PDB file of N, CA and C in Angstrom:
ATOM      1  N   UNK E   1     -62.738-161.576 -15.198  1.00 82.00           N
ATOM      2  CA  UNK E   1     -63.469-162.095 -14.060  1.00 82.00           C
ATOM      3  C   UNK E   1     -64.953-162.308 -14.353  1.00 82.00           C
ATOM      4  N   UNK E   2     -65.455-161.647 -15.366  1.00 87.00           N
ATOM      5  CA  UNK E   2     -66.893-161.682 -15.636  1.00 87.00           C
ATOM      6  C   UNK E   2     -67.442-163.087 -15.871  1.00 87.00           C
ATOM      7  N   UNK E   3     -66.828-163.929 -16.693  1.00 91.00           N
ATOM      8  CA  UNK E   3     -67.390-165.278 -16.872  1.00 91.00           C
ATOM      9  C   UNK E   3     -67.441-166.061 -15.560  1.00 91.00           C
ATOM     10  N   UNK E   4     -66.401-165.954 -14.760  1.00 90.00           N
ATOM     11  CA  UNK E   4     -66.381-166.663 -13.478  1.00 90.00           C
ATOM     12  C   UNK E   4     -67.509-166.178 -12.568  1.00 90.00           C
ATOM     13  N   UNK E   5     -67.731-164.884 -12.516  1.00 92.00           N
ATOM     14  CA  UNK E   5     -68.789-164.325 -11.670  1.00 92.00           C
ATOM     15  C   UNK E   5     -70.160-164.731 -12.192  1.00 92.00           C
ATOM     16  N   UNK E   6     -70.362-164.677 -13.501  1.00 94.00           N
ATOM     17  CA  UNK E   6     -71.666-165.036 -14.071  1.00 94.00           C
ATOM     18  C   UNK E   6     -71.983-166.516 -13.887  1.00 94.00           C
ATOM     19  N   UNK E   7     -71.026-167.379 -14.152  1.00 94.00           N
ATOM     20  CA  UNK E   7     -71.245-168.824 -13.999  1.00 94.00           C
ATOM     21  C   UNK E   7     -71.499-169.169 -12.532  1.00 94.00           C
ATOM     22  N   UNK E   8     -70.738-168.566 -11.643  1.00 93.00           N
ATOM     23  CA  UNK E   8     -70.932-168.808 -10.213  1.00 93.00           C
ATOM     24  C   UNK E   8     -72.298-168.321  -9.764  1.00 93.00           C
ATOM     25  N   UNK E   9     -72.704-167.177 -10.245  1.00 93.00           N
ATOM     26  CA  UNK E   9     -74.018-166.635  -9.887  1.00 93.00           C
ATOM     27  C   UNK E   9     -75.133-167.579 -10.327  1.00 93.00           C
ATOM     28  N   UNK E  10     -75.049-168.073 -11.538  1.00 94.00           N
ATOM     29  CA  UNK E  10     -76.046-169.010 -12.061  1.00 94.00           C
ATOM     30  C   UNK E  10     -76.054-170.299 -11.247  1.00 94.00           C
ATOM     31  N   UNK E  11     -74.878-170.853 -10.986  1.00 93.00           N
ATOM     32  CA  UNK E  11     -74.748-172.086 -10.217  1.00 93.00           C
ATOM     33  C   UNK E  11     -75.311-171.922  -8.803  1.00 93.00           C
ATOM     34  N   UNK E  12     -74.918-170.860  -8.129  1.00 94.00           N
ATOM     35  CA  UNK E  12     -75.397-170.626  -6.760  1.00 94.00           C
ATOM     36  C   UNK E  12     -76.903-170.416  -6.722  1.00 94.00           C
ATOM     37  N   UNK E  13     -77.437-169.699  -7.692  1.00 93.00           N
ATOM     38  CA  UNK E  13     -78.885-169.468  -7.729  1.00 93.00           C
ATOM     39  C   UNK E  13     -79.642-170.784  -7.870  1.00 93.00           C
ATOM     40  N   UNK E  14     -79.184-171.661  -8.752  1.00 95.00           N
ATOM     41  CA  UNK E  14     -79.857-172.956  -8.934  1.00 95.00           C
ATOM     42  C   UNK E  14     -79.785-173.817  -7.676  1.00 95.00           C
ATOM     43  N   UNK E  15     -78.594-173.923  -7.119  1.00 95.00           N
ATOM     44  CA  UNK E  15     -78.401-174.771  -5.941  1.00 95.00           C
ATOM     45  C   UNK E  15     -79.186-174.229  -4.746  1.00 95.00           C
ATOM     46  N   UNK E  16     -79.102-172.943  -4.515  1.00 94.00           N
ATOM     47  CA  UNK E  16     -79.770-172.364  -3.347  1.00 94.00           C
ATOM     48  C   UNK E  16     -81.290-172.326  -3.501  1.00 94.00           C
ATOM     49  N   UNK E  17     -81.786-172.177  -4.719  1.00 94.00           N
ATOM     50  CA  UNK E  17     -83.242-172.225  -4.926  1.00 94.00           C
ATOM     51  C   UNK E  17     -83.777-173.600  -4.558  1.00 94.00           C
ATOM     52  N   UNK E  18     -83.094-174.634  -5.002  1.00 95.00           N
ATOM     53  CA  UNK E  18     -83.499-176.006  -4.671  1.00 95.00           C
ATOM     54  C   UNK E  18     -83.397-176.247  -3.171  1.00 95.00           C
ATOM     55  N   UNK E  19     -82.282-175.836  -2.573  1.00 95.00           N
ATOM     56  CA  UNK E  19     -82.087-176.007  -1.136  1.00 95.00           C
ATOM     57  C   UNK E  19     -83.142-175.240  -0.338  1.00 95.00           C
ATOM     58  N   UNK E  20     -83.452-174.030  -0.757  1.00 94.00           N
ATOM     59  CA  UNK E  20     -84.452-173.212  -0.069  1.00 94.00           C
ATOM     60  C   UNK E  20     -85.820-173.892  -0.099  1.00 94.00           C
ATOM     61  N   UNK E  21     -86.213-174.399  -1.239  1.00 93.00           N
ATOM     62  CA  UNK E  21     -87.511-175.077  -1.352  1.00 93.00           C
ATOM     63  C   UNK E  21     -87.550-176.330  -0.491  1.00 93.00           C
ATOM     64  N   UNK E  22     -86.486-177.114  -0.528  1.00 94.00           N
ATOM     65  CA  UNK E  22     -86.426-178.339   0.274  1.00 94.00           C
ATOM     66  C   UNK E  22     -86.432-178.025   1.767  1.00 94.00           C
ATOM     67  N   UNK E  23     -85.652-177.047   2.170  1.00 94.00           N
ATOM     68  CA  UNK E  23     -85.556-176.699   3.577  1.00 94.00           C
ATOM     69  C   UNK E  23     -86.875-176.116   4.087  1.00 94.00           C
ATOM     70  N   UNK E  24     -87.507-175.252   3.293  1.00 92.00           N
ATOM     71  CA  UNK E  24     -88.810-174.689   3.668  1.00 92.00           C
ATOM     72  C   UNK E  24     -89.837-175.815   3.828  1.00 92.00           C
ATOM     73  N   UNK E  25     -89.880-176.739   2.886  1.00 92.00           N
ATOM     74  CA  UNK E  25     -90.803-177.869   2.966  1.00 92.00           C
ATOM     75  C   UNK E  25     -90.547-178.730   4.183  1.00 92.00           C
ATOM     76  N   UNK E  26     -89.276-178.965   4.500  1.00 94.00           N
ATOM     77  CA  UNK E  26     -88.934-179.766   5.674  1.00 94.00           C
ATOM     78  C   UNK E  26     -89.411-179.089   6.960  1.00 94.00           C
ATOM     79  N   UNK E  27     -89.178-177.785   7.050  1.00 93.00           N
ATOM     80  CA  UNK E  27     -89.614-177.052   8.248  1.00 93.00           C
ATOM     81  C   UNK E  27     -91.134-177.104   8.365  1.00 93.00           C
ATOM     82  N   UNK E  28     -91.849-176.901   7.251  1.00 90.00           N
ATOM     83  CA  UNK E  28     -93.326-176.937   7.279  1.00 90.00           C
ATOM     84  C   UNK E  28     -93.836-178.311   7.689  1.00 90.00           C
ATOM     85  N   UNK E  29     -93.189-179.384   7.223  1.00 92.00           N
ATOM     86  CA  UNK E  29     -93.617-180.741   7.596  1.00 92.00           C
ATOM     87  C   UNK E  29     -93.283-181.057   9.050  1.00 92.00           C
ATOM     88  N   UNK E  30     -92.131-180.622   9.494  1.00 93.00           N
ATOM     89  CA  UNK E  30     -91.660-180.936  10.845  1.00 93.00           C
ATOM     90  C   UNK E  30     -92.419-180.147  11.907  1.00 93.00           C
ATOM     91  N   UNK E  31     -92.708-178.893  11.626  1.00 90.00           N
ATOM     92  CA  UNK E  31     -93.370-178.005  12.581  1.00 90.00           C
ATOM     93  C   UNK E  31     -94.660-177.465  11.951  1.00 90.00           C
ATOM     94  N   UNK E  32     -95.689-178.271  11.967  1.00 87.00           N
ATOM     95  CA  UNK E  32     -96.932-177.945  11.256  1.00 87.00           C
ATOM     96  C   UNK E  32     -97.709-176.794  11.881  1.00 87.00           C
ATOM     97  N   UNK E  33     -97.496-176.517  13.134  1.00 88.00           N
ATOM     98  CA  UNK E  33     -98.262-175.467  13.828  1.00 88.00           C
ATOM     99  C   UNK E  33     -97.666-174.070  13.678  1.00 88.00           C
ATOM    100  N   UNK E  34     -96.474-173.977  13.130  1.00 86.00           N
ATOM    101  CA  UNK E  34     -95.830-172.671  13.003  1.00 86.00           C
ATOM    102  C   UNK E  34     -96.555-171.791  11.993  1.00 86.00           C
ATOM    103  N   UNK E  35     -96.643-170.486  12.260  1.00 83.00           N
ATOM    104  CA  UNK E  35     -97.182-169.577  11.242  1.00 83.00           C
ATOM    105  C   UNK E  35     -96.253-169.527  10.030  1.00 83.00           C
ATOM    106  N   UNK E  36     -96.803-169.170   8.889  1.00 79.00           N
ATOM    107  CA  UNK E  36     -96.072-169.184   7.620  1.00 79.00           C
ATOM    108  C   UNK E  36     -94.753-168.417   7.690  1.00 79.00           C
ATOM    109  N   UNK E  37     -94.744-167.298   8.385  1.00 82.00           N
ATOM    110  CA  UNK E  37     -93.567-166.434   8.410  1.00 82.00           C
ATOM    111  C   UNK E  37     -92.329-167.142   8.969  1.00 82.00           C
ATOM    112  N   UNK E  38     -92.496-167.984   9.971  1.00 86.00           N
ATOM    113  CA  UNK E  38     -91.343-168.610  10.634  1.00 86.00           C
ATOM    114  C   UNK E  38     -90.570-169.531   9.683  1.00 86.00           C
ATOM    115  N   UNK E  39     -91.217-170.503   9.028  1.00 88.00           N
ATOM    116  CA  UNK E  39     -90.460-171.336   8.084  1.00 88.00           C
ATOM    117  C   UNK E  39     -89.875-170.535   6.925  1.00 88.00           C
ATOM    118  N   UNK E  40     -90.646-169.559   6.444  1.00 87.00           N
ATOM    119  CA  UNK E  40     -90.174-168.704   5.353  1.00 87.00           C
ATOM    120  C   UNK E  40     -88.897-167.973   5.763  1.00 87.00           C
ATOM    121  N   UNK E  41     -88.924-167.335   6.922  1.00 90.00           N
ATOM    122  CA  UNK E  41     -87.771-166.567   7.387  1.00 90.00           C
ATOM    123  C   UNK E  41     -86.579-167.482   7.681  1.00 90.00           C
ATOM    124  N   UNK E  42     -86.819-168.581   8.371  1.00 92.00           N
ATOM    125  CA  UNK E  42     -85.722-169.496   8.714  1.00 92.00           C
ATOM    126  C   UNK E  42     -85.044-170.053   7.468  1.00 92.00           C
ATOM    127  N   UNK E  43     -85.846-170.564   6.547  1.00 93.00           N
ATOM    128  CA  UNK E  43     -85.282-171.132   5.320  1.00 93.00           C
ATOM    129  C   UNK E  43     -84.541-170.063   4.519  1.00 93.00           C
ATOM    130  N   UNK E  44     -85.144-168.902   4.393  1.00 93.00           N
ATOM    131  CA  UNK E  44     -84.518-167.827   3.613  1.00 93.00           C
ATOM    132  C   UNK E  44     -83.230-167.335   4.249  1.00 93.00           C
ATOM    133  N   UNK E  45     -83.242-167.136   5.555  1.00 94.00           N
ATOM    134  CA  UNK E  45     -82.038-166.635   6.229  1.00 94.00           C
ATOM    135  C   UNK E  45     -80.880-167.617   6.119  1.00 94.00           C
ATOM    136  N   UNK E  46     -81.163-168.886   6.288  1.00 95.00           N
ATOM    137  CA  UNK E  46     -80.093-169.893   6.228  1.00 95.00           C
ATOM    138  C   UNK E  46     -79.577-170.068   4.805  1.00 95.00           C
ATOM    139  N   UNK E  47     -80.481-170.216   3.845  1.00 95.00           N
ATOM    140  CA  UNK E  47     -80.013-170.440   2.475  1.00 95.00           C
ATOM    141  C   UNK E  47     -79.354-169.195   1.884  1.00 95.00           C
ATOM    142  N   UNK E  48     -79.815-168.016   2.269  1.00 95.00           N
ATOM    143  CA  UNK E  48     -79.168-166.808   1.759  1.00 95.00           C
ATOM    144  C   UNK E  48     -77.784-166.615   2.366  1.00 95.00           C
ATOM    145  N   UNK E  49     -77.602-167.048   3.603  1.00 96.00           N
ATOM    146  CA  UNK E  49     -76.261-167.001   4.183  1.00 96.00           C
ATOM    147  C   UNK E  49     -75.332-167.943   3.418  1.00 96.00           C
ATOM    148  N   UNK E  50     -75.813-169.164   3.178  1.00 96.00           N
ATOM    149  CA  UNK E  50     -75.004-170.129   2.425  1.00 96.00           C
ATOM    150  C   UNK E  50     -74.719-169.615   1.014  1.00 96.00           C
ATOM    151  N   UNK E  51     -75.705-169.014   0.390  1.00 95.00           N
ATOM    152  CA  UNK E  51     -75.541-168.449  -0.949  1.00 95.00           C
ATOM    153  C   UNK E  51     -74.472-167.360  -0.949  1.00 95.00           C
ATOM    154  N   UNK E  52     -74.528-166.489   0.036  1.00 95.00           N
ATOM    155  CA  UNK E  52     -73.571-165.382   0.121  1.00 95.00           C
ATOM    156  C   UNK E  52     -72.148-165.903   0.287  1.00 95.00           C
ATOM    157  N   UNK E  53     -71.972-166.852   1.193  1.00 95.00           N
ATOM    158  CA  UNK E  53     -70.633-167.393   1.443  1.00 95.00           C
ATOM    159  C   UNK E  53     -70.121-168.152   0.216  1.00 95.00           C
ATOM    160  N   UNK E  54     -70.968-169.017  -0.349  1.00 95.00           N
ATOM    161  CA  UNK E  54     -70.557-169.804  -1.506  1.00 95.00           C
ATOM    162  C   UNK E  54     -70.198-168.912  -2.689  1.00 95.00           C
ATOM    163  N   UNK E  55     -71.078-167.971  -3.008  1.00 94.00           N
ATOM    164  CA  UNK E  55     -70.822-167.076  -4.125  1.00 94.00           C
ATOM    165  C   UNK E  55     -69.560-166.250  -3.890  1.00 94.00           C
ATOM    166  N   UNK E  56     -69.426-165.712  -2.690  1.00 93.00           N
ATOM    167  CA  UNK E  56     -68.272-164.851  -2.404  1.00 93.00           C
ATOM    168  C   UNK E  56     -66.953-165.592  -2.580  1.00 93.00           C
ATOM    169  N   UNK E  57     -66.885-166.811  -2.060  1.00 92.00           N
ATOM    170  CA  UNK E  57     -65.615-167.538  -2.157  1.00 92.00           C
ATOM    171  C   UNK E  57     -65.329-168.048  -3.566  1.00 92.00           C
ATOM    172  N   UNK E  58     -66.358-168.485  -4.279  1.00 92.00           N
ATOM    173  CA  UNK E  58     -66.094-168.998  -5.629  1.00 92.00           C
ATOM    174  C   UNK E  58     -65.878-167.864  -6.627  1.00 92.00           C
ATOM    175  N   UNK E  59     -66.733-166.852  -6.584  1.00 91.00           N
ATOM    176  CA  UNK E  59     -66.681-165.805  -7.606  1.00 91.00           C
ATOM    177  C   UNK E  59     -65.730-164.664  -7.279  1.00 91.00           C
ATOM    178  N   UNK E  60     -65.589-164.342  -6.011  1.00 90.00           N
ATOM    179  CA  UNK E  60     -64.866-163.119  -5.668  1.00 90.00           C
ATOM    180  C   UNK E  60     -63.513-163.331  -5.004  1.00 90.00           C
ATOM    181  N   UNK E  61     -63.187-164.570  -4.673  1.00 88.00           N
ATOM    182  CA  UNK E  61     -61.912-164.824  -3.998  1.00 88.00           C
ATOM    183  C   UNK E  61     -60.750-164.403  -4.898  1.00 88.00           C
ATOM    184  N   UNK E  62     -59.874-163.601  -4.357  1.00 87.00           N
ATOM    185  CA  UNK E  62     -58.733-163.112  -5.119  1.00 87.00           C
ATOM    186  C   UNK E  62     -59.024-161.833  -5.883  1.00 87.00           C
ATOM    187  N   UNK E  63     -60.269-161.419  -5.917  1.00 89.00           N
ATOM    188  CA  UNK E  63     -60.645-160.194  -6.636  1.00 89.00           C
ATOM    189  C   UNK E  63     -60.851-159.046  -5.654  1.00 89.00           C
ATOM    190  N   UNK E  64     -61.555-159.328  -4.563  1.00 87.00           N
ATOM    191  CA  UNK E  64     -61.897-158.280  -3.606  1.00 87.00           C
ATOM    192  C   UNK E  64     -60.865-158.231  -2.484  1.00 87.00           C
ATOM    193  N   UNK E  65     -60.830-157.101  -1.837  1.00 87.00           N
ATOM    194  CA  UNK E  65     -59.845-156.894  -0.772  1.00 87.00           C
ATOM    195  C   UNK E  65     -60.221-157.632   0.513  1.00 87.00           C
ATOM    196  N   UNK E  66     -61.481-157.528   0.922  1.00 90.00           N
ATOM    197  CA  UNK E  66     -61.891-158.121   2.196  1.00 90.00           C
ATOM    198  C   UNK E  66     -63.124-158.995   2.009  1.00 90.00           C
ATOM    199  N   UNK E  67     -62.923-160.297   2.024  1.00 91.00           N
ATOM    200  CA  UNK E  67     -64.044-161.233   1.878  1.00 91.00           C
ATOM    201  C   UNK E  67     -65.026-161.083   3.033  1.00 91.00           C
ATOM    202  N   UNK E  68     -64.504-160.888   4.231  1.00 93.00           N
ATOM    203  CA  UNK E  68     -65.354-160.754   5.411  1.00 93.00           C
ATOM    204  C   UNK E  68     -66.326-159.582   5.257  1.00 93.00           C
ATOM    205  N   UNK E  69     -65.826-158.443   4.798  1.00 93.00           N
ATOM    206  CA  UNK E  69     -66.680-157.269   4.622  1.00 93.00           C
ATOM    207  C   UNK E  69     -67.722-157.490   3.531  1.00 93.00           C
ATOM    208  N   UNK E  70     -67.314-158.113   2.435  1.00 93.00           N
ATOM    209  CA  UNK E  70     -68.244-158.399   1.339  1.00 93.00           C
ATOM    210  C   UNK E  70     -69.357-159.325   1.827  1.00 93.00           C
ATOM    211  N   UNK E  71     -68.981-160.394   2.520  1.00 94.00           N
ATOM    212  CA  UNK E  71     -69.972-161.355   3.007  1.00 94.00           C
ATOM    213  C   UNK E  71     -70.903-160.683   4.013  1.00 94.00           C
ATOM    214  N   UNK E  72     -70.348-159.929   4.947  1.00 95.00           N
ATOM    215  CA  UNK E  72     -71.162-159.279   5.971  1.00 95.00           C
ATOM    216  C   UNK E  72     -72.155-158.300   5.356  1.00 95.00           C
ATOM    217  N   UNK E  73     -71.701-157.421   4.508  1.00 96.00           N
ATOM    218  CA  UNK E  73     -72.593-156.417   3.916  1.00 96.00           C
ATOM    219  C   UNK E  73     -73.627-157.054   2.987  1.00 96.00           C
ATOM    220  N   UNK E  74     -73.202-158.030   2.186  1.00 95.00           N
ATOM    221  CA  UNK E  74     -74.138-158.708   1.291  1.00 95.00           C
ATOM    222  C   UNK E  74     -75.232-159.408   2.087  1.00 95.00           C
ATOM    223  N   UNK E  75     -74.848-160.080   3.158  1.00 96.00           N
ATOM    224  CA  UNK E  75     -75.836-160.803   3.961  1.00 96.00           C
ATOM    225  C   UNK E  75     -76.759-159.837   4.689  1.00 96.00           C
ATOM    226  N   UNK E  76     -76.238-158.731   5.190  1.00 97.00           N
ATOM    227  CA  UNK E  76     -77.107-157.751   5.859  1.00 97.00           C
ATOM    228  C   UNK E  76     -78.143-157.176   4.901  1.00 97.00           C
ATOM    229  N   UNK E  77     -77.764-156.945   3.664  1.00 97.00           N
ATOM    230  CA  UNK E  77     -78.728-156.472   2.666  1.00 97.00           C
ATOM    231  C   UNK E  77     -79.795-157.541   2.427  1.00 97.00           C
ATOM    232  N   UNK E  78     -79.375-158.794   2.308  1.00 95.00           N
ATOM    233  CA  UNK E  78     -80.329-159.883   2.090  1.00 95.00           C
ATOM    234  C   UNK E  78     -81.273-160.045   3.273  1.00 95.00           C
ATOM    235  N   UNK E  79     -80.771-159.896   4.492  1.00 95.00           N
ATOM    236  CA  UNK E  79     -81.628-159.977   5.684  1.00 95.00           C
ATOM    237  C   UNK E  79     -82.664-158.858   5.657  1.00 95.00           C
ATOM    238  N   UNK E  80     -82.236-157.657   5.318  1.00 95.00           N
ATOM    239  CA  UNK E  80     -83.170-156.534   5.236  1.00 95.00           C
ATOM    240  C   UNK E  80     -84.251-156.802   4.198  1.00 95.00           C
ATOM    241  N   UNK E  81     -83.873-157.365   3.062  1.00 94.00           N
ATOM    242  CA  UNK E  81     -84.845-157.671   2.011  1.00 94.00           C
ATOM    243  C   UNK E  81     -85.811-158.764   2.470  1.00 94.00           C
ATOM    244  N   UNK E  82     -85.305-159.789   3.128  1.00 90.00           N
ATOM    245  CA  UNK E  82     -86.163-160.880   3.608  1.00 90.00           C
ATOM    246  C   UNK E  82     -87.212-160.337   4.567  1.00 90.00           C
ATOM    247  N   UNK E  83     -86.805-159.515   5.514  1.00 90.00           N
ATOM    248  CA  UNK E  83     -87.763-158.983   6.475  1.00 90.00           C
ATOM    249  C   UNK E  83     -88.659-157.903   5.880  1.00 90.00           C
ATOM    250  N   UNK E  84     -88.243-157.285   4.787  1.00 90.00           N
ATOM    251  CA  UNK E  84     -89.113-156.330   4.086  1.00 90.00           C
ATOM    252  C   UNK E  84     -90.155-157.043   3.241  1.00 90.00           C
ATOM    253  N   UNK E  85     -89.778-158.174   2.664  1.00 87.00           N
ATOM    254  CA  UNK E  85     -90.688-158.932   1.803  1.00 87.00           C
ATOM    255  C   UNK E  85     -91.701-159.736   2.613  1.00 87.00           C
ATOM    256  N   UNK E  86     -91.326-160.152   3.811  1.00 79.00           N
ATOM    257  CA  UNK E  86     -92.165-161.040   4.612  1.00 79.00           C
ATOM    258  C   UNK E  86     -93.597-160.543   4.800  1.00 79.00           C
ATOM    259  N   UNK E  87     -93.831-159.276   5.158  1.00 83.00           N
ATOM    260  CA  UNK E  87     -95.224-158.840   5.328  1.00 83.00           C
ATOM    261  C   UNK E  87     -96.038-158.947   4.037  1.00 83.00           C
ATOM    262  N   UNK E  88     -95.430-158.662   2.900  1.00 84.00           N
ATOM    263  CA  UNK E  88     -96.133-158.767   1.629  1.00 84.00           C
ATOM    264  C   UNK E  88     -96.414-160.227   1.271  1.00 84.00           C
ATOM    265  N   UNK E  89     -95.486-161.098   1.602  1.00 79.00           N
ATOM    266  CA  UNK E  89     -95.688-162.525   1.356  1.00 79.00           C
ATOM    267  C   UNK E  89     -96.851-163.048   2.183  1.00 79.00           C
ATOM    268  N   UNK E  90     -96.909-162.645   3.427  1.00 78.00           N
ATOM    269  CA  UNK E  90     -98.014-163.059   4.297  1.00 78.00           C
ATOM    270  C   UNK E  90     -99.333-162.520   3.770  1.00 78.00           C
ATOM    271  N   UNK E  91     -99.352-161.263   3.331  1.00 82.00           N
ATOM    272  CA  UNK E  91    -100.570-160.663   2.787  1.00 82.00           C
ATOM    273  C   UNK E  91    -101.054-161.411   1.551  1.00 82.00           C
ATOM    274  N   UNK E  92    -100.172-161.708   0.628  1.00 81.00           N
ATOM    275  CA  UNK E  92    -100.546-162.429  -0.589  1.00 81.00           C
ATOM    276  C   UNK E  92    -101.039-163.830  -0.249  1.00 81.00           C
ATOM    277  N   UNK E  93    -100.393-164.477   0.688  1.00 77.00           N
ATOM    278  CA  UNK E  93    -100.819-165.817   1.103  1.00 77.00           C
ATOM    279  C   UNK E  93    -102.241-165.784   1.658  1.00 77.00           C
ATOM    280  N   UNK E  94    -102.586-164.740   2.383  1.00 78.00           N
ATOM    281  CA  UNK E  94    -103.945-164.610   2.933  1.00 78.00           C
ATOM    282  C   UNK E  94    -104.973-164.261   1.856  1.00 78.00           C
ATOM    283  N   UNK E  95    -104.549-163.512   0.850  1.00 82.00           N
ATOM    284  CA  UNK E  95    -105.469-163.101  -0.205  1.00 82.00           C
ATOM    285  C   UNK E  95    -105.765-164.217  -1.196  1.00 82.00           C
ATOM    286  N   UNK E  96    -104.806-165.093  -1.428  1.00 78.00           N
ATOM    287  CA  UNK E  96    -104.984-166.187  -2.398  1.00 78.00           C
ATOM    288  C   UNK E  96    -105.288-167.458  -1.625  1.00 78.00           C
ATOM    289  N   UNK E  97    -106.507-167.927  -1.803  1.00 70.00           N
ATOM    290  CA  UNK E  97    -106.915-169.159  -1.116  1.00 70.00           C
ATOM    291  C   UNK E  97    -106.703-170.349  -2.031  1.00 70.00           C
ATOM    292  N   UNK E  98    -106.012-171.339  -1.522  1.00 65.00           N
ATOM    293  CA  UNK E  98    -105.770-172.551  -2.278  1.00 65.00           C
ATOM    294  C   UNK E  98    -106.821-173.577  -1.886  1.00 65.00           C
ATOM    295  N   UNK E  99    -107.515-174.058  -2.858  1.00 61.00           N
ATOM    296  CA  UNK E  99    -108.513-175.089  -2.595  1.00 61.00           C
ATOM    297  C   UNK E  99    -107.935-176.432  -2.992  1.00 61.00           C
ATOM    298  N   UNK E 100    -108.159-177.422  -2.151  1.00 56.00           N
ATOM    299  CA  UNK E 100    -107.661-178.750  -2.489  1.00 56.00           C
ATOM    300  C   UNK E 100    -108.541-179.364  -3.570  1.00 56.00           C
ATOM    301  N   UNK E 101    -107.919-180.102  -4.461  1.00 56.00           N
ATOM    302  CA  UNK E 101    -108.633-180.728  -5.566  1.00 56.00           C
ATOM    303  C   UNK E 101    -108.924-182.171  -5.182  1.00 56.00           C
ATOM    304  N   UNK E 102    -110.176-182.545  -5.253  1.00 56.00           N
ATOM    305  CA  UNK E 102    -110.587-183.893  -4.938  1.00 56.00           C
ATOM    306  C   UNK E 102    -110.519-184.739  -6.206  1.00 56.00           C
ATOM    307  N   UNK E 103    -109.822-185.856  -6.144  1.00 54.00           N
ATOM    308  CA  UNK E 103    -109.711-186.745  -7.311  1.00 54.00           C
ATOM    309  C   UNK E 103    -110.489-188.001  -7.068  1.00 54.00           C
TER     310      UNK E 103
END
């Protein structure tokens, strides 16, 4: 099972990273007045849910006893991590000032 799990993990990481960046950018463009945390949380929560479901069905189907339990617990851990990281992300964003470059 190891090659299937590793290849699926790599594939899901690439696809979801691209989707997360695109979705975050879309939210920021569409809702310009929102604080940073809202687009970050929305994009992360949605793409991590998709990542969990996609990975679970491709890599773990037929291996684990309960897909529902695996998906639920994996996603709850990811939600906890997203909300734990958010305050630090906001702090770093405030500490690092981006200056626009005039050409």
